[in-house]
Amino acid sequence: MATVTLKYDARNKNISALLDVIMNLGAVSVDKPRKTGLDESIEDIKMGRVYTAKNAKDLIAQCLQ
């Protein structure tokens, strides 16, 4: 089984009708699971995208780098 990703204008009636026909022929829609905020935070920690600052001046200095 192959997976195909399509990008299209959902307001286009011709494309919508074509996709309906394809779905009626047996295609299955697979939604990509969305990451929760917690999952994104854990990924940030793993990738090292977390910063700490001693005080406000230190934070501003890090932002300007």
PDB file of C-alpha atoms in Angstrom:
ATOM      1  CA  MET A   1       0.000   0.000   0.000  1.00  0.00           C
ATOM      2  CA  ALA A   2       1.300   3.461  -0.872  1.00  0.00           C
ATOM      3  CA  THR A   3       0.676   6.737   0.871  1.00  0.00           C
ATOM      4  CA  VAL A   4       0.086   9.880  -1.186  1.00  0.00           C
ATOM      5  CA  THR A   5      -0.003  13.395   0.246  1.00  0.00           C
ATOM      6  CA  LEU A   6      -2.035  15.945  -1.676  1.00  0.00           C
ATOM      7  CA  LYS A   7      -2.144  19.701  -1.366  1.00  0.00           C
ATOM      8  CA  TYR A   8      -5.193  21.243  -3.005  1.00  0.00           C
ATOM      9  CA  ASP A   9      -7.752  24.022  -2.766  1.00  0.00           C
ATOM     10  CA  ALA A  10     -10.719  22.506  -0.915  1.00  0.00           C
ATOM     11  CA  ARG A  11     -13.027  25.106  -2.504  1.00  0.00           C
ATOM     12  CA  ASN A  12     -12.373  23.660  -5.969  1.00  0.00           C
ATOM     13  CA  LYS A  13     -15.476  21.581  -6.737  1.00  0.00           C
ATOM     14  CA  ASN A  14     -13.765  19.510  -9.457  1.00  0.00           C
ATOM     15  CA  ILE A  15     -10.971  18.352  -7.152  1.00  0.00           C
ATOM     16  CA  SER A  16     -13.445  17.637  -4.350  1.00  0.00           C
ATOM     17  CA  ALA A  17     -15.579  15.533  -6.698  1.00  0.00           C
ATOM     18  CA  LEU A  18     -12.500  13.665  -7.952  1.00  0.00           C
ATOM     19  CA  LEU A  19     -11.411  12.929  -4.396  1.00  0.00           C
ATOM     20  CA  ASP A  20     -14.906  11.662  -3.571  1.00  0.00           C
ATOM     21  CA  VAL A  21     -14.683   9.254  -6.520  1.00  0.00           C
ATOM     22  CA  ILE A  22     -11.243   8.071  -5.395  1.00  0.00           C
ATOM     23  CA  MET A  23     -12.520   7.516  -1.861  1.00  0.00           C
ATOM     24  CA  ASN A  24     -15.487   5.525  -3.220  1.00  0.00           C
ATOM     25  CA  LEU A  25     -13.058   3.298  -5.122  1.00  0.00           C
ATOM     26  CA  GLY A  26     -11.517   2.183  -1.838  1.00  0.00           C
ATOM     27  CA  ALA A  27      -8.930   4.772  -0.865  1.00  0.00           C
ATOM     28  CA  VAL A  28      -8.581   5.463   2.841  1.00  0.00           C
ATOM     29  CA  SER A  29      -7.960   8.849   4.388  1.00  0.00           C
ATOM     30  CA  VAL A  30      -5.092   8.814   6.883  1.00  0.00           C
ATOM     31  CA  ASP A  31      -4.777  11.814   9.160  1.00  0.00           C
ATOM     32  CA  LYS A  32      -1.338  12.694  10.420  1.00  0.00           C
ATOM     33  CA  PRO A  33      -1.385  12.632  14.218  1.00  0.00           C
ATOM     34  CA  ARG A  34      -0.933  16.062  15.721  1.00  0.00           C
ATOM     35  CA  LYS A  35       1.613  16.664  18.442  1.00  0.00           C
ATOM     36  CA  THR A  36       0.333  17.898  21.758  1.00  0.00           C
ATOM     37  CA  GLY A  37       2.005  20.768  23.555  1.00  0.00           C
ATOM     38  CA  LEU A  38       3.586  18.277  25.938  1.00  0.00           C
ATOM     39  CA  ASP A  39       5.040  16.258  23.045  1.00  0.00           C
ATOM     40  CA  GLU A  40       6.487  19.430  21.510  1.00  0.00           C
ATOM     41  CA  SER A  41       7.975  20.439  24.867  1.00  0.00           C
ATOM     42  CA  ILE A  42       9.618  17.047  25.350  1.00  0.00           C
ATOM     43  CA  GLU A  43      11.037  17.275  21.821  1.00  0.00           C
ATOM     44  CA  ASP A  44      12.418  20.767  22.605  1.00  0.00           C
ATOM     45  CA  ILE A  45      14.168  19.395  25.694  1.00  0.00           C
ATOM     46  CA  LYS A  46      15.636  16.463  23.747  1.00  0.00           C
ATOM     47  CA  MET A  47      16.880  18.757  20.972  1.00  0.00           C
ATOM     48  CA  GLY A  48      18.422  21.203  23.450  1.00  0.00           C
ATOM     49  CA  ARG A  49      16.158  24.133  22.625  1.00  0.00           C
ATOM     50  CA  VAL A  50      15.777  25.061  26.302  1.00  0.00           C
ATOM     51  CA  TYR A  51      17.503  28.057  27.863  1.00  0.00           C
ATOM     52  CA  THR A  52      17.874  29.204  31.448  1.00  0.00           C
ATOM     53  CA  ALA A  53      18.654  32.667  32.724  1.00  0.00           C
ATOM     54  CA  LYS A  54      19.853  33.911  36.116  1.00  0.00           C
ATOM     55  CA  ASN A  55      17.844  37.124  35.899  1.00  0.00           C
ATOM     56  CA  ALA A  56      16.104  39.468  33.454  1.00  0.00           C
ATOM     57  CA  LYS A  57      19.366  41.012  32.212  1.00  0.00           C
ATOM     58  CA  ASP A  58      20.769  37.558  31.474  1.00  0.00           C
ATOM     59  CA  LEU A  59      17.581  36.632  29.602  1.00  0.00           C
ATOM     60  CA  ILE A  60      17.724  39.768  27.458  1.00  0.00           C
ATOM     61  CA  ALA A  61      21.416  39.154  26.730  1.00  0.00           C
ATOM     62  CA  GLN A  62      20.600  35.638  25.541  1.00  0.00           C
ATOM     63  CA  CYS A  63      17.804  36.928  23.295  1.00  0.00           C
ATOM     64  CA  LEU A  64      20.126  39.439  21.631  1.00  0.00           C
ATOM     65  CA  GLN A  65      22.751  36.820  20.754  1.00  0.00           C
TER      66      GLN A  65
END
